[in-house]
mmCIF file with all atom_site columns, C-alpha atoms and ligand atoms in Angstrom:
data_model
loop_
_atom_site.group_PDB
_atom_site.id
_atom_site.type_symbol
_atom_site.label_atom_id
_atom_site.label_alt_id
_atom_site.label_comp_id
_atom_site.label_asym_id
_atom_site.label_entity_id
_atom_site.label_seq_id
_atom_site.pdbx_PDB_ins_code
_atom_site.Cartn_x
_atom_site.Cartn_y
_atom_site.Cartn_z
_atom_site.occupancy
_atom_site.B_iso_or_equiv
_atom_site.pdbx_formal_charge
_atom_site.auth_seq_id
_atom_site.auth_comp_id
_atom_site.auth_asym_id
_atom_site.auth_atom_id
_atom_site.pdbx_PDB_model_num
ATOM   1   C  CA  . MET A 1 1   ? 90.933  99.109  118.922 1.00 43.00 ? 1   MET A CA  1
ATOM   2   C  CA  . GLN A 1 2   ? 90.241  102.032 121.273 1.00 45.00 ? 2   GLN A CA  1
ATOM   3   C  CA  . GLN A 1 3   ? 93.725  103.138 122.108 1.00 51.00 ? 3   GLN A CA  1
ATOM   4   C  CA  . LYS A 1 4   ? 95.200  103.382 118.674 1.00 53.00 ? 4   LYS A CA  1
ATOM   5   C  CA  . SER A 1 5   ? 97.104  106.424 117.651 1.00 53.00 ? 5   SER A CA  1
ATOM   6   C  CA  . ILE A 1 6   ? 95.557  108.393 114.850 1.00 59.00 ? 6   ILE A CA  1
ATOM   7   C  CA  . MET A 1 7   ? 98.961  109.661 113.813 1.00 66.00 ? 7   MET A CA  1
ATOM   8   C  CA  . LYS A 1 8   ? 99.410  109.612 110.081 1.00 69.00 ? 8   LYS A CA  1
ATOM   9   C  CA  . ILE A 1 9   ? 102.783 109.212 108.482 1.00 73.00 ? 9   ILE A CA  1
ATOM   10  C  CA  . PRO A 1 10  ? 103.569 110.440 104.964 1.00 70.00 ? 10  PRO A CA  1
ATOM   11  C  CA  . GLY A 1 11  ? 103.348 107.595 102.493 1.00 72.00 ? 11  GLY A CA  1
ATOM   12  C  CA  . LEU A 1 12  ? 101.446 105.504 105.011 1.00 82.00 ? 12  LEU A CA  1
ATOM   13  C  CA  . LYS A 1 13  ? 98.013  107.004 104.757 1.00 80.00 ? 13  LYS A CA  1
ATOM   14  C  CA  . GLU A 1 14  ? 95.828  104.056 105.570 1.00 84.00 ? 14  GLU A CA  1
ATOM   15  C  CA  . VAL A 1 15  ? 97.791  102.606 108.468 1.00 90.00 ? 15  VAL A CA  1
ATOM   16  C  CA  . ASN A 1 16  ? 97.146  102.756 112.171 1.00 91.00 ? 16  ASN A CA  1
ATOM   17  C  CA  . VAL A 1 17  ? 100.266 103.228 114.200 1.00 91.00 ? 17  VAL A CA  1
ATOM   18  C  CA  . THR A 1 18  ? 100.037 101.076 117.296 1.00 91.00 ? 18  THR A CA  1
ATOM   19  C  CA  . LYS A 1 19  ? 103.471 101.755 118.739 1.00 92.00 ? 19  LYS A CA  1
ATOM   20  C  CA  . ILE A 1 20  ? 106.659 103.661 117.990 1.00 92.00 ? 20  ILE A CA  1
ATOM   21  C  CA  . GLU A 1 21  ? 109.864 102.471 119.575 1.00 94.00 ? 21  GLU A CA  1
ATOM   22  C  CA  . GLU A 1 22  ? 113.207 104.171 119.483 1.00 92.00 ? 22  GLU A CA  1
ATOM   23  C  CA  . ARG A 1 23  ? 115.926 101.609 119.415 1.00 89.00 ? 23  ARG A CA  1
ATOM   24  C  CA  . GLU A 1 24  ? 119.625 102.267 119.420 1.00 86.00 ? 24  GLU A CA  1
ATOM   25  C  CA  . ASP A 1 25  ? 120.160 103.124 115.801 1.00 85.00 ? 25  ASP A CA  1
ATOM   26  C  CA  . MET A 1 26  ? 116.656 102.856 114.431 1.00 92.00 ? 26  MET A CA  1
ATOM   27  C  CA  . VAL A 1 27  ? 112.994 103.612 114.877 1.00 94.00 ? 27  VAL A CA  1
ATOM   28  C  CA  . ALA A 1 28  ? 110.513 100.758 114.884 1.00 95.00 ? 28  ALA A CA  1
ATOM   29  C  CA  . ILE A 1 29  ? 106.995 101.690 113.870 1.00 94.00 ? 29  ILE A CA  1
ATOM   30  C  CA  . HIS A 1 30  ? 104.313 99.125  114.512 1.00 95.00 ? 30  HIS A CA  1
ATOM   31  C  CA  . VAL A 1 31  ? 101.447 99.395  112.084 1.00 94.00 ? 31  VAL A CA  1
ATOM   32  C  CA  . GLU A 1 32  ? 98.313  97.665  110.943 1.00 95.00 ? 32  GLU A CA  1
ATOM   33  C  CA  . VAL A 1 33  ? 95.400  98.530  108.699 1.00 94.00 ? 33  VAL A CA  1
ATOM   34  C  CA  . PRO A 1 34  ? 91.684  98.403  109.501 1.00 93.00 ? 34  PRO A CA  1
ATOM   35  C  CA  . ARG A 1 35  ? 89.837  95.199  108.813 1.00 95.00 ? 35  ARG A CA  1
ATOM   36  C  CA  . LYS A 1 36  ? 87.623  95.502  105.780 1.00 94.00 ? 36  LYS A CA  1
ATOM   37  C  CA  . PRO A 1 37  ? 85.817  93.250  103.329 1.00 96.00 ? 37  PRO A CA  1
ATOM   38  C  CA  . HIS A 1 38  ? 88.141  91.607  100.838 1.00 96.00 ? 38  HIS A CA  1
ATOM   39  C  CA  . GLU A 1 39  ? 87.284  89.747  97.691  1.00 96.00 ? 39  GLU A CA  1
ATOM   40  C  CA  . CYS A 1 40  ? 88.481  86.165  97.578  1.00 97.00 ? 40  CYS A CA  1
ATOM   41  C  CA  . PRO A 1 41  ? 90.900  85.747  94.675  1.00 96.00 ? 41  PRO A CA  1
ATOM   42  C  CA  . ALA A 1 42  ? 89.627  82.206  94.096  1.00 97.00 ? 42  ALA A CA  1
ATOM   43  C  CA  . CYS A 1 43  ? 85.838  82.571  94.122  1.00 97.00 ? 43  CYS A CA  1
ATOM   44  C  CA  . GLN A 1 44  ? 85.235  86.352  94.306  1.00 96.00 ? 44  GLN A CA  1
ATOM   45  C  CA  . THR A 1 45  ? 83.141  86.103  97.475  1.00 96.00 ? 45  THR A CA  1
ATOM   46  C  CA  . MET A 1 46  ? 83.516  89.025  99.862  1.00 97.00 ? 46  MET A CA  1
ATOM   47  C  CA  . THR A 1 47  ? 84.828  88.080  103.278 1.00 97.00 ? 47  THR A CA  1
ATOM   48  C  CA  . THR A 1 48  ? 85.934  89.724  106.513 1.00 96.00 ? 48  THR A CA  1
ATOM   49  C  CA  . ARG A 1 49  ? 86.879  86.490  108.223 1.00 97.00 ? 49  ARG A CA  1
ATOM   50  C  CA  . VAL A 1 50  ? 90.383  86.723  109.632 1.00 97.00 ? 50  VAL A CA  1
ATOM   51  C  CA  . HIS A 1 51  ? 92.619  83.686  109.330 1.00 97.00 ? 51  HIS A CA  1
ATOM   52  C  CA  . ASP A 1 52  ? 95.756  84.916  111.084 1.00 97.00 ? 52  ASP A CA  1
ATOM   53  C  CA  . TYR A 1 53  ? 98.347  87.641  111.398 1.00 97.00 ? 53  TYR A CA  1
ATOM   54  C  CA  . ARG A 1 54  ? 102.007 87.766  110.572 1.00 95.00 ? 54  ARG A CA  1
ATOM   55  C  CA  . ILE A 1 55  ? 104.527 90.423  111.382 1.00 96.00 ? 55  ILE A CA  1
ATOM   56  C  CA  . GLN A 1 56  ? 106.325 91.625  108.306 1.00 96.00 ? 56  GLN A CA  1
ATOM   57  C  CA  . LYS A 1 57  ? 109.345 93.881  108.636 1.00 96.00 ? 57  LYS A CA  1
ATOM   58  C  CA  . ILE A 1 58  ? 109.484 96.556  105.969 1.00 96.00 ? 58  ILE A CA  1
ATOM   59  C  CA  . GLN A 1 59  ? 112.089 99.191  105.430 1.00 95.00 ? 59  GLN A CA  1
ATOM   60  C  CA  . HIS A 1 60  ? 110.837 102.775 105.288 1.00 94.00 ? 60  HIS A CA  1
ATOM   61  C  CA  . LEU A 1 61  ? 112.382 106.204 104.790 1.00 91.00 ? 61  LEU A CA  1
ATOM   62  C  CA  . LYS A 1 62  ? 114.807 107.510 107.373 1.00 90.00 ? 62  LYS A CA  1
ATOM   63  C  CA  . TRP A 1 63  ? 113.663 109.897 110.081 1.00 86.00 ? 63  TRP A CA  1
ATOM   64  C  CA  . PHE A 1 64  ? 116.298 112.406 111.100 1.00 82.00 ? 64  PHE A CA  1
ATOM   65  C  CA  . GLU A 1 65  ? 119.062 110.110 109.862 1.00 83.00 ? 65  GLU A CA  1
ATOM   66  C  CA  . ARG A 1 66  ? 117.703 107.138 111.756 1.00 88.00 ? 66  ARG A CA  1
ATOM   67  C  CA  . LYS A 1 67  ? 116.749 103.962 109.986 1.00 92.00 ? 67  LYS A CA  1
ATOM   68  C  CA  . VAL A 1 68  ? 113.047 103.227 110.087 1.00 93.00 ? 68  VAL A CA  1
ATOM   69  C  CA  . ALA A 1 69  ? 111.486 99.799  110.004 1.00 95.00 ? 69  ALA A CA  1
ATOM   70  C  CA  . LEU A 1 70  ? 107.794 99.126  109.880 1.00 95.00 ? 70  LEU A CA  1
ATOM   71  C  CA  . PHE A 1 71  ? 106.587 96.128  111.765 1.00 96.00 ? 71  PHE A CA  1
ATOM   72  C  CA  . TYR A 1 72  ? 103.460 95.537  109.811 1.00 96.00 ? 72  TYR A CA  1
ATOM   73  C  CA  . ARG A 1 73  ? 100.891 93.220  111.357 1.00 96.00 ? 73  ARG A CA  1
ATOM   74  C  CA  . LYS A 1 74  ? 99.691  91.713  108.159 1.00 96.00 ? 74  LYS A CA  1
ATOM   75  C  CA  . ARG A 1 75  ? 96.253  90.187  108.235 1.00 97.00 ? 75  ARG A CA  1
ATOM   76  C  CA  . ARG A 1 76  ? 95.250  87.149  106.255 1.00 97.00 ? 76  ARG A CA  1
ATOM   77  C  CA  . TYR A 1 77  ? 91.660  86.416  105.437 1.00 97.00 ? 77  TYR A CA  1
ATOM   78  C  CA  . ALA A 1 78  ? 90.013  83.038  105.126 1.00 97.00 ? 78  ALA A CA  1
ATOM   79  C  CA  . CYS A 1 79  ? 87.279  82.615  102.565 1.00 97.00 ? 79  CYS A CA  1
ATOM   80  C  CA  . PRO A 1 80  ? 84.522  80.051  103.269 1.00 96.00 ? 80  PRO A CA  1
ATOM   81  C  CA  . CYS A 1 81  ? 85.753  78.291  100.096 1.00 97.00 ? 81  CYS A CA  1
ATOM   82  C  CA  . GLY A 1 82  ? 88.988  77.467  101.908 1.00 96.00 ? 82  GLY A CA  1
ATOM   83  C  CA  . LYS A 1 83  ? 91.222  80.016  100.217 1.00 97.00 ? 83  LYS A CA  1
ATOM   84  C  CA  . LYS A 1 84  ? 93.531  82.031  102.476 1.00 97.00 ? 84  LYS A CA  1
ATOM   85  C  CA  . PHE A 1 85  ? 94.949  85.278  101.280 1.00 96.00 ? 85  PHE A CA  1
ATOM   86  C  CA  . ALA A 1 86  ? 96.692  88.396  102.540 1.00 95.00 ? 86  ALA A CA  1
ATOM   87  C  CA  . GLU A 1 87  ? 94.970  91.756  102.695 1.00 95.00 ? 87  GLU A CA  1
ATOM   88  C  CA  . THR A 1 88  ? 95.891  94.355  100.119 1.00 92.00 ? 88  THR A CA  1
ATOM   89  C  CA  . VAL A 1 89  ? 97.521  97.581  101.208 1.00 93.00 ? 89  VAL A CA  1
ATOM   90  C  CA  . SER A 1 90  ? 98.734  100.625 99.311  1.00 89.00 ? 90  SER A CA  1
ATOM   91  C  CA  . PHE A 1 91  ? 102.073 101.214 101.033 1.00 92.00 ? 91  PHE A CA  1
ATOM   92  C  CA  . VAL A 1 92  ? 103.935 98.078  100.028 1.00 93.00 ? 92  VAL A CA  1
ATOM   93  C  CA  . LYS A 1 93  ? 103.778 95.811  97.017  1.00 90.00 ? 93  LYS A CA  1
ATOM   94  C  CA  . LYS A 1 94  ? 103.629 92.064  97.210  1.00 86.00 ? 94  LYS A CA  1
ATOM   95  C  CA  . TYR A 1 95  ? 106.983 90.398  97.919  1.00 85.00 ? 95  TYR A CA  1
ATOM   96  C  CA  . GLN A 1 96  ? 108.688 93.748  98.551  1.00 89.00 ? 96  GLN A CA  1
ATOM   97  C  CA  . ARG A 1 97  ? 110.740 94.446  101.640 1.00 92.00 ? 97  ARG A CA  1
ATOM   98  C  CA  . GLN A 1 98  ? 110.615 98.230  101.283 1.00 93.00 ? 98  GLN A CA  1
ATOM   99  C  CA  . THR A 1 99  ? 107.683 100.604 101.146 1.00 93.00 ? 99  THR A CA  1
ATOM   100 C  CA  . ILE A 1 100 ? 106.528 102.165 97.886  1.00 91.00 ? 100 ILE A CA  1
ATOM   101 C  CA  . GLU A 1 101 ? 107.500 105.555 99.318  1.00 90.00 ? 101 GLU A CA  1
ATOM   102 C  CA  . TRP A 1 102 ? 111.014 104.278 99.964  1.00 91.00 ? 102 TRP A CA  1
ATOM   103 C  CA  . ASN A 1 103 ? 111.294 102.978 96.416  1.00 89.00 ? 103 ASN A CA  1
ATOM   104 C  CA  . GLN A 1 104 ? 110.151 106.286 95.006  1.00 89.00 ? 104 GLN A CA  1
ATOM   105 C  CA  . ALA A 1 105 ? 112.662 108.233 97.083  1.00 90.00 ? 105 ALA A CA  1
ATOM   106 C  CA  . LEU A 1 106 ? 115.413 105.861 96.049  1.00 90.00 ? 106 LEU A CA  1
ATOM   107 C  CA  . GLY A 1 107 ? 114.341 106.284 92.443  1.00 88.00 ? 107 GLY A CA  1
ATOM   108 C  CA  . MET A 1 108 ? 114.760 110.040 92.689  1.00 86.00 ? 108 MET A CA  1
ATOM   109 C  CA  . ARG A 1 109 ? 118.052 109.800 94.504  1.00 87.00 ? 109 ARG A CA  1
ATOM   110 C  CA  . VAL A 1 110 ? 119.611 107.236 92.229  1.00 85.00 ? 110 VAL A CA  1
ATOM   111 C  CA  . ILE A 1 111 ? 119.326 109.619 89.286  1.00 81.00 ? 111 ILE A CA  1
ATOM   112 C  CA  . GLU A 1 112 ? 121.138 112.388 91.162  1.00 82.00 ? 112 GLU A CA  1
ATOM   113 C  CA  . GLY A 1 113 ? 123.401 110.332 93.382  1.00 78.00 ? 113 GLY A CA  1
ATOM   114 C  CA  . LYS A 1 114 ? 127.155 110.134 92.962  1.00 79.00 ? 114 LYS A CA  1
ATOM   115 C  CA  . ASN A 1 115 ? 127.238 106.407 92.417  1.00 84.00 ? 115 ASN A CA  1
ATOM   116 C  CA  . PHE A 1 116 ? 125.427 103.242 93.398  1.00 88.00 ? 116 PHE A CA  1
ATOM   117 C  CA  . THR A 1 117 ? 127.564 102.602 96.455  1.00 90.00 ? 117 THR A CA  1
ATOM   118 C  CA  . ASP A 1 118 ? 126.970 106.048 97.887  1.00 89.00 ? 118 ASP A CA  1
ATOM   119 C  CA  . THR A 1 119 ? 123.234 105.901 97.250  1.00 90.00 ? 119 THR A CA  1
ATOM   120 C  CA  . ALA A 1 120 ? 123.076 102.420 98.775  1.00 92.00 ? 120 ALA A CA  1
ATOM   121 C  CA  . LYS A 1 121 ? 124.725 103.727 101.932 1.00 90.00 ? 121 LYS A CA  1
ATOM   122 C  CA  . GLN A 1 122 ? 122.239 106.589 102.133 1.00 87.00 ? 122 GLN A CA  1
ATOM   123 C  CA  . PHE A 1 123 ? 119.351 104.174 101.935 1.00 90.00 ? 123 PHE A CA  1
ATOM   124 C  CA  . HIS A 1 124 ? 120.867 101.407 104.063 1.00 90.00 ? 124 HIS A CA  1
ATOM   125 C  CA  . THR A 1 125 ? 120.542 98.924  101.282 1.00 92.00 ? 125 THR A CA  1
ATOM   126 C  CA  . SER A 1 126 ? 122.789 97.036  98.906  1.00 92.00 ? 126 SER A CA  1
ATOM   127 C  CA  . PRO A 1 127 ? 124.318 98.497  95.729  1.00 91.00 ? 127 PRO A CA  1
ATOM   128 C  CA  . THR A 1 128 ? 122.609 95.651  93.879  1.00 92.00 ? 128 THR A CA  1
ATOM   129 C  CA  . THR A 1 129 ? 119.188 96.868  95.024  1.00 90.00 ? 129 THR A CA  1
ATOM   130 C  CA  . VAL A 1 130 ? 120.072 100.391 93.912  1.00 90.00 ? 130 VAL A CA  1
ATOM   131 C  CA  . MET A 1 131 ? 121.326 99.149  90.577  1.00 89.00 ? 131 MET A CA  1
ATOM   132 C  CA  . ARG A 1 132 ? 118.195 97.118  90.010  1.00 88.00 ? 132 ARG A CA  1
ATOM   133 C  CA  . ARG A 1 133 ? 116.069 100.138 90.821  1.00 86.00 ? 133 ARG A CA  1
ATOM   134 C  CA  . PHE A 1 134 ? 118.116 102.224 88.422  1.00 86.00 ? 134 PHE A CA  1
ATOM   135 C  CA  . ASP A 1 135 ? 117.874 99.662  85.632  1.00 86.00 ? 135 ASP A CA  1
ATOM   136 C  CA  . HIS A 1 136 ? 114.142 99.473  86.147  1.00 83.00 ? 136 HIS A CA  1
ATOM   137 C  CA  . LEU A 1 137 ? 113.803 103.258 86.016  1.00 81.00 ? 137 LEU A CA  1
ATOM   138 C  CA  . SER A 1 138 ? 116.031 103.758 83.023  1.00 78.00 ? 138 SER A CA  1
ATOM   139 C  CA  . ALA A 1 139 ? 114.255 100.989 81.162  1.00 78.00 ? 139 ALA A CA  1
ATOM   140 C  CA  . SER A 1 140 ? 110.946 102.788 81.636  1.00 74.00 ? 140 SER A CA  1
ATOM   141 C  CA  . LEU A 1 141 ? 112.572 106.123 80.763  1.00 67.00 ? 141 LEU A CA  1
ATOM   142 C  CA  . VAL A 1 142 ? 113.998 104.722 77.564  1.00 64.00 ? 142 VAL A CA  1
ATOM   143 C  CA  . LYS A 1 143 ? 110.613 103.326 76.702  1.00 63.00 ? 143 LYS A CA  1
ATOM   144 C  CA  . GLU A 1 144 ? 108.944 106.660 77.411  1.00 58.00 ? 144 GLU A CA  1
ATOM   145 C  CA  . VAL A 1 145 ? 111.222 109.102 75.644  1.00 53.00 ? 145 VAL A CA  1
ATOM   146 C  CA  . ASP A 1 146 ? 113.153 106.803 73.337  1.00 52.00 ? 146 ASP A CA  1
ATOM   147 C  CA  . GLN A 1 147 ? 116.145 109.091 73.050  1.00 50.00 ? 147 GLN A CA  1
ATOM   148 C  CA  . LEU A 1 148 ? 119.778 109.222 74.061  1.00 50.00 ? 148 LEU A CA  1
ATOM   149 C  CA  . PRO A 1 149 ? 120.236 110.924 77.465  1.00 53.00 ? 149 PRO A CA  1
ATOM   150 C  CA  . PRO A 1 150 ? 119.158 108.038 79.751  1.00 52.00 ? 150 PRO A CA  1
ATOM   151 C  CA  . VAL A 1 151 ? 121.594 105.723 77.977  1.00 50.00 ? 151 VAL A CA  1
ATOM   152 C  CA  . ILE A 1 152 ? 124.439 108.153 78.524  1.00 48.00 ? 152 ILE A CA  1
ATOM   153 C  CA  . ALA A 1 153 ? 123.497 108.284 82.186  1.00 49.00 ? 153 ALA A CA  1
ATOM   154 C  CA  . ILE A 1 154 ? 123.768 104.499 82.434  1.00 50.00 ? 154 ILE A CA  1
ATOM   155 C  CA  . ASP A 1 155 ? 127.289 104.581 81.001  1.00 49.00 ? 155 ASP A CA  1
ATOM   156 C  CA  . GLU A 1 156 ? 128.332 107.184 83.512  1.00 50.00 ? 156 GLU A CA  1
ATOM   157 C  CA  . TYR A 1 157 ? 127.078 105.008 86.335  1.00 49.00 ? 157 TYR A CA  1
ATOM   158 C  CA  . LYS A 1 158 ? 128.823 101.954 85.039  1.00 48.00 ? 158 LYS A CA  1
ATOM   159 C  CA  . ALA A 1 159 ? 132.084 103.880 84.850  1.00 49.00 ? 159 ALA A CA  1
ATOM   160 C  CA  . ASP A 1 160 ? 131.600 104.915 88.443  1.00 48.00 ? 160 ASP A CA  1
ATOM   161 C  CA  . THR A 1 161 ? 130.960 101.557 90.063  1.00 46.00 ? 161 THR A CA  1
HETATM 162 ZN ZN1 . ZN  B 2 .   ? 86.722  81.930  98.095  1.00 52.88 ? 201 ZN  B ZN1 1
#
């Protein structure tokens, strides 16, 4: 607890960085969040009792053209009722392998990018992931504005890939 870095990384406001390693082609950032009372999803009791930890690898935005992976020491709590559940954090959504910040950046880039393949390369991910992100975004755009331009954009992308 005493020797933790207080360094704050954009998009990762609440995390404590415990270690940063430069590996050959990537940067590994080890992070965790402070322990705090969590409400049990089963019985709504507040608990701070830790059950265990698991390391979860999460992709984050590149630093100076290097890939960045978070090694997040994810805490699980144990409620007296027997329920075990993971802590909630603001930088990654449940079941996601990339940070929210990463998804937002990809969302911006996919609109401007040349094509899915190029954008995928930029973000070290698969064209399928990029396409899914794009579909998701254009679906919400269509819902919001309900007019033609986003649909035209989709056709252009399809022609490209
Ligand atoms: Zn409970």
